[in-house]
CSV table of C-alpha atoms in Angstrom, one decimal:
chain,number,residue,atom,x,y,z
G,781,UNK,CA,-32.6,-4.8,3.5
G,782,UNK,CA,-35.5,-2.8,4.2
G,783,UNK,CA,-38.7,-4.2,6.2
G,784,UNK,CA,-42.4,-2.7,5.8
G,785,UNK,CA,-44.2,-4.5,8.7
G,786,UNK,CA,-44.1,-8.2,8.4
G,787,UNK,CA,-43.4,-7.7,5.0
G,788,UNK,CA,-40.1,-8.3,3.7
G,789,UNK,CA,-38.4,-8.1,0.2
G,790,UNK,CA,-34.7,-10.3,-0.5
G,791,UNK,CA,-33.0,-12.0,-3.3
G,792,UNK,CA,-32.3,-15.7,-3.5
G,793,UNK,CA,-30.6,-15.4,-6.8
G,794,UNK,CA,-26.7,-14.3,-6.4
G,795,UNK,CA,-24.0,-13.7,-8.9
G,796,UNK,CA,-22.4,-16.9,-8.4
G,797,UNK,CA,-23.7,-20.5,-8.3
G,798,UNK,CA,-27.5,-18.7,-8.1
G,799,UNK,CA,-29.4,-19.9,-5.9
G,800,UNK,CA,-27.8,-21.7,-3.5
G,801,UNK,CA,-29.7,-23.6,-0.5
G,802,UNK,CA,-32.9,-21.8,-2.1
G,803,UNK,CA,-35.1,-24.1,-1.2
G,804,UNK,CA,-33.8,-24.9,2.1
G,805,UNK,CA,-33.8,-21.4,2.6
G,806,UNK,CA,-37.5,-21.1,1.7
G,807,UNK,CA,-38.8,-24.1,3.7
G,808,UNK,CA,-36.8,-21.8,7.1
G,809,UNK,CA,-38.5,-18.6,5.7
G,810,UNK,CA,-42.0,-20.2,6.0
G,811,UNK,CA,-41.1,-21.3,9.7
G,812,UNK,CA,-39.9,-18.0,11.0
G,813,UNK,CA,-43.4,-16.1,9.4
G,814,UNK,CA,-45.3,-18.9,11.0
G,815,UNK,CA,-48.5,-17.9,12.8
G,816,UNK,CA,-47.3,-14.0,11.6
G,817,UNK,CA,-45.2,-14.5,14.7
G,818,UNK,CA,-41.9,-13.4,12.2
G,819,UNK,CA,-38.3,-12.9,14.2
G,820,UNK,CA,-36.8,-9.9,12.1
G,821,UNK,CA,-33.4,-10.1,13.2
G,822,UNK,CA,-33.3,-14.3,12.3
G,823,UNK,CA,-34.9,-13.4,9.1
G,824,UNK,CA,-32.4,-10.9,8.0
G,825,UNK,CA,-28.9,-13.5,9.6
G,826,UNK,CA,-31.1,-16.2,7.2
G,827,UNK,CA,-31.1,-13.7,4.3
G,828,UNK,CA,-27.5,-12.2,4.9
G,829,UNK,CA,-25.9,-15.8,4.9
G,830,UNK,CA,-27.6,-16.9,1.9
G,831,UNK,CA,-27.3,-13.8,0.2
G,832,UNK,CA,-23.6,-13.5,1.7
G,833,UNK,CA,-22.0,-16.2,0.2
G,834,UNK,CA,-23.0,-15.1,-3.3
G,835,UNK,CA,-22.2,-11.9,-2.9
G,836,UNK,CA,-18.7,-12.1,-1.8
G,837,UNK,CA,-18.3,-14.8,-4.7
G,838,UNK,CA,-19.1,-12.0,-6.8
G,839,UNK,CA,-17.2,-9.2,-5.0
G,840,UNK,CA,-14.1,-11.3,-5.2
G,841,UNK,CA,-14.8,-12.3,-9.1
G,842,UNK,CA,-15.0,-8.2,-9.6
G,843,UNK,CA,-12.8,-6.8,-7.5
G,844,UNK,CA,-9.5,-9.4,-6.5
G,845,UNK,CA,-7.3,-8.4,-8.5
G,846,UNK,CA,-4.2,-11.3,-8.6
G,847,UNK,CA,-6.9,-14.3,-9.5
G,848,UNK,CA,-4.7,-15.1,-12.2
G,849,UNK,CA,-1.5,-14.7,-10.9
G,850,UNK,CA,-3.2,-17.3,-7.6
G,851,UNK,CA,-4.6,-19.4,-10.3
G,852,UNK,CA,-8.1,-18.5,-9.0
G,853,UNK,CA,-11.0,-18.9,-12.0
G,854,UNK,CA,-13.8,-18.3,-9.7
G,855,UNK,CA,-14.4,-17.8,-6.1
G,856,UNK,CA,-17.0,-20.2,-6.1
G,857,UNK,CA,-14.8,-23.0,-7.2
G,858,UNK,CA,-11.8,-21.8,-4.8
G,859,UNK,CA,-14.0,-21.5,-1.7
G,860,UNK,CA,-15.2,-25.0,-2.2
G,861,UNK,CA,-11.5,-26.8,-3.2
G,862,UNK,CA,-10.4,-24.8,-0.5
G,863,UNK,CA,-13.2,-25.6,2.1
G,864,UNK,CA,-13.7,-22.4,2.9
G,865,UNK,CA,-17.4,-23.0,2.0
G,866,UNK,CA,-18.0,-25.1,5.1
G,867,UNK,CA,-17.2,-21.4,6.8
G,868,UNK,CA,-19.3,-19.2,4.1
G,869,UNK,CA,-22.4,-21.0,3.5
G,870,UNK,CA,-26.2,-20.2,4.4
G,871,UNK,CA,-26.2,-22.7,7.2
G,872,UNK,CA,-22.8,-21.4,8.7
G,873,UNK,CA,-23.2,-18.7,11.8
G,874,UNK,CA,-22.3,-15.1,11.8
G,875,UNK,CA,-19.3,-16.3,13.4
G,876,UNK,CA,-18.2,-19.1,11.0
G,877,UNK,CA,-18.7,-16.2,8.5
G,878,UNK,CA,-16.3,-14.0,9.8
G,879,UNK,CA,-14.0,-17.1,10.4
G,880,UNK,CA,-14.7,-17.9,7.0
G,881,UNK,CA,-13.2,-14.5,5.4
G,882,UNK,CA,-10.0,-14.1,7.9
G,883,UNK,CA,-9.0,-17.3,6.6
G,884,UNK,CA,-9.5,-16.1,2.9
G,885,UNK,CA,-7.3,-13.1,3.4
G,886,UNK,CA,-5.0,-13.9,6.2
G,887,UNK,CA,-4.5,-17.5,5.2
G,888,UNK,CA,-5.1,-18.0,1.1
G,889,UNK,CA,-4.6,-14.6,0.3
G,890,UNK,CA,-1.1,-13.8,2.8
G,891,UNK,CA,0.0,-10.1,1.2
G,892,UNK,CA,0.4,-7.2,3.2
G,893,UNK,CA,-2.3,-5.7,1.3
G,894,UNK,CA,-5.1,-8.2,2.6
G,895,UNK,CA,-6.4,-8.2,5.7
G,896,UNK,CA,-9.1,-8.1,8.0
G,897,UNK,CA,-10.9,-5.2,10.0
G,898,UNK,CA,-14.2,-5.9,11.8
G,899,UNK,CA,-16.8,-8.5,12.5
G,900,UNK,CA,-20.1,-8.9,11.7
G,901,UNK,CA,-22.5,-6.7,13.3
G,902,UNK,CA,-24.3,-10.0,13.7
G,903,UNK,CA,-21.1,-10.9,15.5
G,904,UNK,CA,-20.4,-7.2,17.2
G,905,UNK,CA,-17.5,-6.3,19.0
G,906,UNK,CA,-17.0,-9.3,21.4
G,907,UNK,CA,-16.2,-11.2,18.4
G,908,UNK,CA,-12.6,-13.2,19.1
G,909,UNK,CA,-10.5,-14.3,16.0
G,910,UNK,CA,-10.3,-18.6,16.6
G,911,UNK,CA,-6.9,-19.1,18.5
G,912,UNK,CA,-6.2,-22.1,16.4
G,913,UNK,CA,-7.2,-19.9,13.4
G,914,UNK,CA,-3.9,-20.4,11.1
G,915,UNK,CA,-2.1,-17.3,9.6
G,916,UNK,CA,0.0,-17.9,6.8
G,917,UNK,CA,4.1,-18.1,7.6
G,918,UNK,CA,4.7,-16.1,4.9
G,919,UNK,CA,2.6,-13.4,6.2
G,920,UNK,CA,4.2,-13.9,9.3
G,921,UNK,CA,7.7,-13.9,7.9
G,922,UNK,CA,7.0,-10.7,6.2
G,923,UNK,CA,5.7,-9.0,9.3
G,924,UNK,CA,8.7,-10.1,11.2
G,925,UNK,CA,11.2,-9.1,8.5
G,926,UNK,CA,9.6,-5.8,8.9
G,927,UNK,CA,10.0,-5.5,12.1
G,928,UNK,CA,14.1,-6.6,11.5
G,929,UNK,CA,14.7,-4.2,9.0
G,930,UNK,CA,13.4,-1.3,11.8
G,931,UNK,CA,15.8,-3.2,14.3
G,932,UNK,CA,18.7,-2.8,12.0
G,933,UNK,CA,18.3,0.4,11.6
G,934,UNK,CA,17.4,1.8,14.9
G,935,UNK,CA,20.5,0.1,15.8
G,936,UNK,CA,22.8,1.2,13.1
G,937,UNK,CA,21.6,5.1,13.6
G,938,UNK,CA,22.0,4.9,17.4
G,939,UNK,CA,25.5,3.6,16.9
G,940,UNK,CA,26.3,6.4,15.1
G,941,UNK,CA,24.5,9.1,16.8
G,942,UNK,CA,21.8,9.9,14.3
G,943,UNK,CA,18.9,11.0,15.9
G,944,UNK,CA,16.0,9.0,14.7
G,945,UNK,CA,12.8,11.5,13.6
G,946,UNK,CA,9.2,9.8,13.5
G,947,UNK,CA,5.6,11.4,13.7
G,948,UNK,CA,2.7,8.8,14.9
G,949,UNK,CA,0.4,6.8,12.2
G,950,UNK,CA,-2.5,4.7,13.5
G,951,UNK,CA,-1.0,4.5,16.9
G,952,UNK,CA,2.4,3.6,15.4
G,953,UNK,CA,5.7,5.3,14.9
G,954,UNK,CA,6.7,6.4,11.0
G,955,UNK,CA,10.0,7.3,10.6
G,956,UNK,CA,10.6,11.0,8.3
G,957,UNK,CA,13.5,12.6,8.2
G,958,UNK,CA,15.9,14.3,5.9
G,959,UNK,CA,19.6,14.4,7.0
G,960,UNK,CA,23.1,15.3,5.0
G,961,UNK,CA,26.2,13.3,5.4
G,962,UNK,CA,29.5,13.5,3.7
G,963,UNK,CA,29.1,16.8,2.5
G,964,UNK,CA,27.3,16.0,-0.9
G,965,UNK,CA,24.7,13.5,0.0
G,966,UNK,CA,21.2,14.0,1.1
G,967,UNK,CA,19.4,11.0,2.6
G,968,UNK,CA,15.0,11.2,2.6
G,969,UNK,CA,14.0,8.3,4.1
G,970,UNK,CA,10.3,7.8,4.8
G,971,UNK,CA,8.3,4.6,5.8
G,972,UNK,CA,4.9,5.3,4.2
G,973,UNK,CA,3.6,7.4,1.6
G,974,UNK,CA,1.5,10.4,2.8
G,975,UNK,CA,0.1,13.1,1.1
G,976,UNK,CA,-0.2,16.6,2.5
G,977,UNK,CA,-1.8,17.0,6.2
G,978,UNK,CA,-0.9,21.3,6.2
G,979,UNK,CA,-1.2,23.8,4.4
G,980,UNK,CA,2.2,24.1,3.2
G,981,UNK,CA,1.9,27.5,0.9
G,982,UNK,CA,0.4,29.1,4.6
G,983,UNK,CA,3.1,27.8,6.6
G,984,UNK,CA,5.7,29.0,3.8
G,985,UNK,CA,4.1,32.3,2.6
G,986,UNK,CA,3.9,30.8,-0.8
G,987,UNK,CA,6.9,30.0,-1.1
G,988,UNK,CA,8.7,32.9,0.3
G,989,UNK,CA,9.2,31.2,3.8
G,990,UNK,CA,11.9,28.2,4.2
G,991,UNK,CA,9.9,25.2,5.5
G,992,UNK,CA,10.9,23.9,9.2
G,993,UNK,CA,11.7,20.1,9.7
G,994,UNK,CA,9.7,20.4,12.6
G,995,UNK,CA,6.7,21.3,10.4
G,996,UNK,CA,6.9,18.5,8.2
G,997,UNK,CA,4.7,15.8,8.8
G,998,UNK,CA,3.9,13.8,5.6
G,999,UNK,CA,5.7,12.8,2.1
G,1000,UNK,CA,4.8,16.2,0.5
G,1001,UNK,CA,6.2,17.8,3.7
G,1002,UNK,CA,9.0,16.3,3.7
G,1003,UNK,CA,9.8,16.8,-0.3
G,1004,UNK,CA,9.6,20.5,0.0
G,1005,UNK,CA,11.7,21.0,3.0
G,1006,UNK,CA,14.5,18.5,1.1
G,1007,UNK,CA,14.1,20.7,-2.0
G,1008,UNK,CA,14.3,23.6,-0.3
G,1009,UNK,CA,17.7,22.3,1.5
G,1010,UNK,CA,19.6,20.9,-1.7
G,1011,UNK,CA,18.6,24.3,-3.6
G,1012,UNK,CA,20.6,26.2,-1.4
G,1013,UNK,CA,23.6,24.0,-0.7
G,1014,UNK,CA,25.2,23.6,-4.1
G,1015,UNK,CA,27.7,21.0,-2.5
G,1016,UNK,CA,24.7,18.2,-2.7
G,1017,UNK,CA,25.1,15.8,-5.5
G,1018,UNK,CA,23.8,12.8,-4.7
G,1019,UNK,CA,19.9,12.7,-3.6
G,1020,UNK,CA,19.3,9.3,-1.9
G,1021,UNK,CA,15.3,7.7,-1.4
G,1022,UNK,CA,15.6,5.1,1.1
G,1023,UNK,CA,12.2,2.9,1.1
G,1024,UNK,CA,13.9,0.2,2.5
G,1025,UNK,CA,11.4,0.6,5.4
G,1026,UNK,CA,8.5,1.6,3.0
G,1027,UNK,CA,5.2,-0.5,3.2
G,1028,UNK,CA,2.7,1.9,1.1
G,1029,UNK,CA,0.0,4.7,1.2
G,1030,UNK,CA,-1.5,7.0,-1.1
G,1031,UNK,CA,-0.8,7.2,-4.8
G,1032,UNK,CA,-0.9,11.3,-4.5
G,1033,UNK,CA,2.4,11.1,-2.4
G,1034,UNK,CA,3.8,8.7,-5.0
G,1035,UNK,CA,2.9,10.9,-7.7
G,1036,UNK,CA,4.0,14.2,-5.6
G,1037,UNK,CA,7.7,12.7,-4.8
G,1038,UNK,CA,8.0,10.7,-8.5
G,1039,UNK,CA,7.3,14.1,-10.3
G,1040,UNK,CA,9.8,16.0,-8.1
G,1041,UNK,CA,12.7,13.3,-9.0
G,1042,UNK,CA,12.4,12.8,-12.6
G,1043,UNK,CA,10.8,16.1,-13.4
G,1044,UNK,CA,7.8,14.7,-14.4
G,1045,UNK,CA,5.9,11.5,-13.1
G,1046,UNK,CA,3.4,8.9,-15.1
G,1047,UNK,CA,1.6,7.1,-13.6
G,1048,UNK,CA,-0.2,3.9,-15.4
G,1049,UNK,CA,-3.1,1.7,-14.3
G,1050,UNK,CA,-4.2,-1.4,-15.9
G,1051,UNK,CA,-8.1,-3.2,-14.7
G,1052,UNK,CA,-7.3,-6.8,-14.3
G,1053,UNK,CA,-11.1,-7.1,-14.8
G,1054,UNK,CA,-11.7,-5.2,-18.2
G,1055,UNK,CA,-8.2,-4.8,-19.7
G,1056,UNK,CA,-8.5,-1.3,-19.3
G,1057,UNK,CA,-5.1,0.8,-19.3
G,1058,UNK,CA,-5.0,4.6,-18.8
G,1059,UNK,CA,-1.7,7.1,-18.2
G,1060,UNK,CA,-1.5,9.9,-16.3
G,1061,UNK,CA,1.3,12.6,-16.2
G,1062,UNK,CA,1.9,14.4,-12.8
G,1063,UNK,CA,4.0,17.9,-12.7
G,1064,UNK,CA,4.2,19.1,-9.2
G,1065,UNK,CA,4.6,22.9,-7.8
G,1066,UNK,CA,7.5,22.1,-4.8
G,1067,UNK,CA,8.9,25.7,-4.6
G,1068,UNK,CA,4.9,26.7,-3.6
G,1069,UNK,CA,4.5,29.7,-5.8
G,1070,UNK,CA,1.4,28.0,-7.6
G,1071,UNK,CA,3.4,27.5,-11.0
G,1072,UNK,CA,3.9,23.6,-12.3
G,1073,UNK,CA,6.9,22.8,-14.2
G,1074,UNK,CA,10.6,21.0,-14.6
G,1075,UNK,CA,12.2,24.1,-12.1
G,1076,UNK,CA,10.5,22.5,-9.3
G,1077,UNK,CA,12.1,19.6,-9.5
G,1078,UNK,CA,15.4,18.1,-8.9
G,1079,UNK,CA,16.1,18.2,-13.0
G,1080,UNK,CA,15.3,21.4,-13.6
G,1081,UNK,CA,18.1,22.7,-10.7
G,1082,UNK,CA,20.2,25.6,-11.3
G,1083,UNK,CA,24.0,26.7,-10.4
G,1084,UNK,CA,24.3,29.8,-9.2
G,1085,UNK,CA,25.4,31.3,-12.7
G,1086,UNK,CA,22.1,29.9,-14.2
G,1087,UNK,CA,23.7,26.8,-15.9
G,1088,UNK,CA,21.8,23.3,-15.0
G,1089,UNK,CA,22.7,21.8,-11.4
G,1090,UNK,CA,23.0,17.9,-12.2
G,1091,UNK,CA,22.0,16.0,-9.1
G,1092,UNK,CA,22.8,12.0,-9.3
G,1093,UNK,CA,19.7,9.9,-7.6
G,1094,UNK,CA,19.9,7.0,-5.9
G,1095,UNK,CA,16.8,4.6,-4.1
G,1096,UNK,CA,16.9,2.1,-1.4
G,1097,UNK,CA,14.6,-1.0,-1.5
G,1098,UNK,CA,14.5,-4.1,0.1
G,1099,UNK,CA,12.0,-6.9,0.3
G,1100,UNK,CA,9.8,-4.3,2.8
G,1101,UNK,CA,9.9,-2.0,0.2
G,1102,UNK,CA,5.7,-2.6,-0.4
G,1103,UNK,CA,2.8,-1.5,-2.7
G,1104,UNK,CA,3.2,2.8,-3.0
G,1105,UNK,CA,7.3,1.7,-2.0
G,1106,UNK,CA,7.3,-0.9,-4.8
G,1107,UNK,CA,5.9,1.3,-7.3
G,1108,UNK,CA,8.0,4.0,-6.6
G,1109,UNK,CA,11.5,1.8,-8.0
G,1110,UNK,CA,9.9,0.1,-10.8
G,1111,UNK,CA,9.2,4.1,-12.1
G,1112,UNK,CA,12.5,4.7,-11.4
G,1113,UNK,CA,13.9,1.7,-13.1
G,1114,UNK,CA,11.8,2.4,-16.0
G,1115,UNK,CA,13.2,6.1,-16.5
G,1116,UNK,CA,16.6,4.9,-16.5
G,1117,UNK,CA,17.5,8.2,-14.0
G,1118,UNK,CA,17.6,6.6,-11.0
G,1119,UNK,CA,20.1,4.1,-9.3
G,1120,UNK,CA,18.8,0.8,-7.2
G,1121,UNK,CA,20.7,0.3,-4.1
G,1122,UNK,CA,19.8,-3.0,-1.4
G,1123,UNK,CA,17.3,-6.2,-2.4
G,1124,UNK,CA,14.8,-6.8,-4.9
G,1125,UNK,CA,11.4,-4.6,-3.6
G,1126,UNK,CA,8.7,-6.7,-2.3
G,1127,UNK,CA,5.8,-6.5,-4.8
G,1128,UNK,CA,2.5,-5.2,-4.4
G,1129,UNK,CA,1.3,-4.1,-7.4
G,1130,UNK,CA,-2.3,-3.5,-7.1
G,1131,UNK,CA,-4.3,-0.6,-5.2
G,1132,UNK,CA,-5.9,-1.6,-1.9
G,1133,UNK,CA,-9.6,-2.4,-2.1
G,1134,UNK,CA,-11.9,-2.1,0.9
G,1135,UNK,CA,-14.9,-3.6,1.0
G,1136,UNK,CA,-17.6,-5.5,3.0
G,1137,UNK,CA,-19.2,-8.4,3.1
G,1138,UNK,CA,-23.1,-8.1,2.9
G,1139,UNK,CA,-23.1,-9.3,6.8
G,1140,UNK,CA,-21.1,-6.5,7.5
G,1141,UNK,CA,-17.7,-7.9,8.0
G,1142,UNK,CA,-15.0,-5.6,6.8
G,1143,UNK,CA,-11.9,-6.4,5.1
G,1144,UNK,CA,-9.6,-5.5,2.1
G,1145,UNK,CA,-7.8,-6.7,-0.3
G,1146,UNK,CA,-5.4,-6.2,-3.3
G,1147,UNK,CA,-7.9,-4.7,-6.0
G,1148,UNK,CA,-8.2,-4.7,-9.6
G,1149,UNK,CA,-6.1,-1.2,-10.3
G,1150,UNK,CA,-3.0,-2.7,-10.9
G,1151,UNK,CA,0.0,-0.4,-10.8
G,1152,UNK,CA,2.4,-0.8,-14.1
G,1153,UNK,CA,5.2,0.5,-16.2
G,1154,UNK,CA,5.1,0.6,-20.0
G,1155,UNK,CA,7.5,-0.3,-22.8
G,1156,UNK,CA,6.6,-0.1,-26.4
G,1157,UNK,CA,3.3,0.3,-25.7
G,1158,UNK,CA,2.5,-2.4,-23.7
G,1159,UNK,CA,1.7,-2.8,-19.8
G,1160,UNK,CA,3.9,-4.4,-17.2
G,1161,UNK,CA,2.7,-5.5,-13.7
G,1162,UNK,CA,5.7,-5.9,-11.0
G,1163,UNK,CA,4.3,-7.7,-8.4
G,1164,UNK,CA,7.0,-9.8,-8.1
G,1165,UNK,CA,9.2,-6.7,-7.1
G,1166,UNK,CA,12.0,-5.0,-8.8
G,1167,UNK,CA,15.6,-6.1,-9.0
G,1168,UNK,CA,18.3,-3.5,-7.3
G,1169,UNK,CA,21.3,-2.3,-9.5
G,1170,UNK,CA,23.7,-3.1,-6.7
G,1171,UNK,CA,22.9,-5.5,-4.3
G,1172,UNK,CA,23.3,-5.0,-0.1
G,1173,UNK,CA,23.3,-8.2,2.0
G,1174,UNK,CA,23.9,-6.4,4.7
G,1175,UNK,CA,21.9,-3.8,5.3
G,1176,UNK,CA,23.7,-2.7,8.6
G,1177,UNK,CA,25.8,-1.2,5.6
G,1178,UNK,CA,22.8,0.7,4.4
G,1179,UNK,CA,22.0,2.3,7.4
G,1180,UNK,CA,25.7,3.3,8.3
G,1181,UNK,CA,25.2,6.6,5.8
G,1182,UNK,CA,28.6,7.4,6.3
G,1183,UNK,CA,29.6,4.3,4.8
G,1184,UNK,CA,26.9,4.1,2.2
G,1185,UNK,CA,27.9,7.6,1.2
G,1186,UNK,CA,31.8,6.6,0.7
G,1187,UNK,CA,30.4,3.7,-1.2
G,1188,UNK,CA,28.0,5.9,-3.3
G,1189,UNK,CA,30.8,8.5,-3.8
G,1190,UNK,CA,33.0,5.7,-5.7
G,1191,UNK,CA,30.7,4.4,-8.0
G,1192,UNK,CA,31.1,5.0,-11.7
């Protein structure tokens, strides 16, 4: 909003329901400009909240992309079935406002993708979320089945002696590591997707360097180093992606470690807001020496006489398994290469969106770029996760990777 003096330009009509306590609006608007004696900063929380409440009706409209799949036509109708428009209208404060939205994506909304990040700057940093404010039980179940599944395995690996390996996200620990058990099986297990923080063709020399564990600290990191591991230890046959722990991240590392598996990695997107669907096909350059191709992958690897090296894959998901770590074993379901070891993945099909409301309260949400595998010809969401091949009830089992890799070894 920009102010010249006294003289101020806004717009009453919004995308949804236009118009809304217009005149109301106006009648306040000729009080604060009374006797040229104009409060700027009431003015402009006035115009935000009026402005605010259509604006995030048509934010939501554009950008939210499960409305169908919540049964949500409109945000203007769903704020006001819901009440949530006591919370979101002109006449509500700056803190109502915030309120307002933390309900809509911590209540309504409850997926790991939604969320909320900062107040208002009408509010500012003092703001305090209600303590009666209700978060959804299945947001907090999900939270604390994370947090069991990290138990379990903490747990099962200290039991055994494996030393757990984590570098520090957001002020949180990330487990990445690669490890070998049984002779033939290499494990990757990662718990979100990043892509590349280093120059990995400086550390390596292009390629002519081996990659140290110690220098690996994302998904493309950690890809390379396993590469460069099974290449040289022709006993490895089974190549194991455990995402049981995997909540998400960026769609570069899913395309980085999708490529290396299957030789080649596609990657569709559908708009749940125009219908739009578009492909993309990844090849990746893992052995760093700048060329692209099936040899950098784990399909194109050679015995030592030159014939091809068949590797068997396998990927671990459970209901944790979120977003980037959904997407991952719904490509590898669809190409038929790869085998699903624990509990159906937990969903999250569609990119995150961030955004703001025009009162400055930042949140984000699950956005129209919905993630999706094809068969003849057509799209498929899968939100609702993605079905193992051999179910785990225990995942104590799982995370015993001597075990897991007696019980990998035996099937047929």
């Amino acid at each position: 909003m920009d102010f010249d003096g006294v003289a101020g330009f806004f717009a009453l009509q919004g995308f949804a329901d236009g118009g809304l306590h217009a005149d109301a609006a106006l009648e306040r608007v000729d009080f604060l400009v009374a006797d040229d004696a104009v409060d700027l900063f009431a003015l402009s929380l006035l115009v935000d909240h009026l402005d605010g409440y259509n604006s995030l009706c048509m934010n939501m409209d554009f950008n939210y992309g499960l409305k169908d799949i919540h049964g949500i036509s409109a945000f203007a109708d769903f704020f006001k079935e819901t009440g949530l428009i006591k919370d979101l209208s002109a006449s509500a404060s700056a803190e109502d406002f915030t309120t307002g939205i933390i309900k809509m994506v911590c209540n309504y909304f409850a997926d790991f993708h939604s969320g909320w990040s900062k107040p208002s700057y009408y509010v500012g940093a003092s703001y305090v979320r209600p303590a009666n404010l209700i978060i959804n039980p299945i947001y907090l179940a999900q939270n604390a089945l994370m947090n069991s599944y990290a138990s379990i395995r903490e747990k099962a690996f200290a039991d055994k002696g494996i030393s757990a390996r984590y570098y520090t996200e957001n002020g949180g620990k990330v487990y990445l590591d690669y490890s070998e058990f049984g002779g033939n099986t290499a494990y990757i297990t990662y718990d979100s997707f990043v892509s590349a923080k280093k120059d990995y063709y400086g550390l390596t020399s292009n390629g002519t360097k081996e990659l140290a564990l110690s220098d690996v600290a994302d998904t493309v990191g950690l890809v390379i180093y396993a590469h460069q591991q099974i290449k040289k230890n022709s006993n490895i046959k089974n190549v194991v992606i455990d995402l049981s722990n995997n909540g998400g991240g960026e769609l570069n590392a899913l395309a980085y470690i999708s490529a290396w598996c299957l030789g080649e990695s596609t990657i569709n997107i559908k708009s749940t807001l125009t219908g739009a669907m578009g492909s993309t096909n990844y090849l990746v350059d893992v052995d760093l020496n700048g060329e692209y191709g099936v040899s950098d992958t784990l399909q194109g690897l050679k015995n030592s006489d030159g014939t091809s090296r068949k590797v068997n894959l396998y990927c671990i998901t459970s209901p944790m398994s979120f977003s980037c770590g959904n997407a991952l074993p719904a490509i590898f379901k669809d190409s038929g290469k790869v085998v699903l070891l624990g509990k159906k993945s937990g969903g999250g099909a569609c990119a995150v969106f961030k955004g703001s409301s025009s009162d400055g309260t930042v949140f984000q949400i699950s956005s129209c770029y919905q993630m999706c595998t094809t068969k003849n010809g057509s799209f498929y969401q899968a939100d609702e996760g993605v079905e193992p091949d051999f179910i785990f009830s225990d995942f104590s089992n799982i995370y015993d990777r001597e075990y897991l890799t007696t019980y990998i070894n035996n099937l047929k």
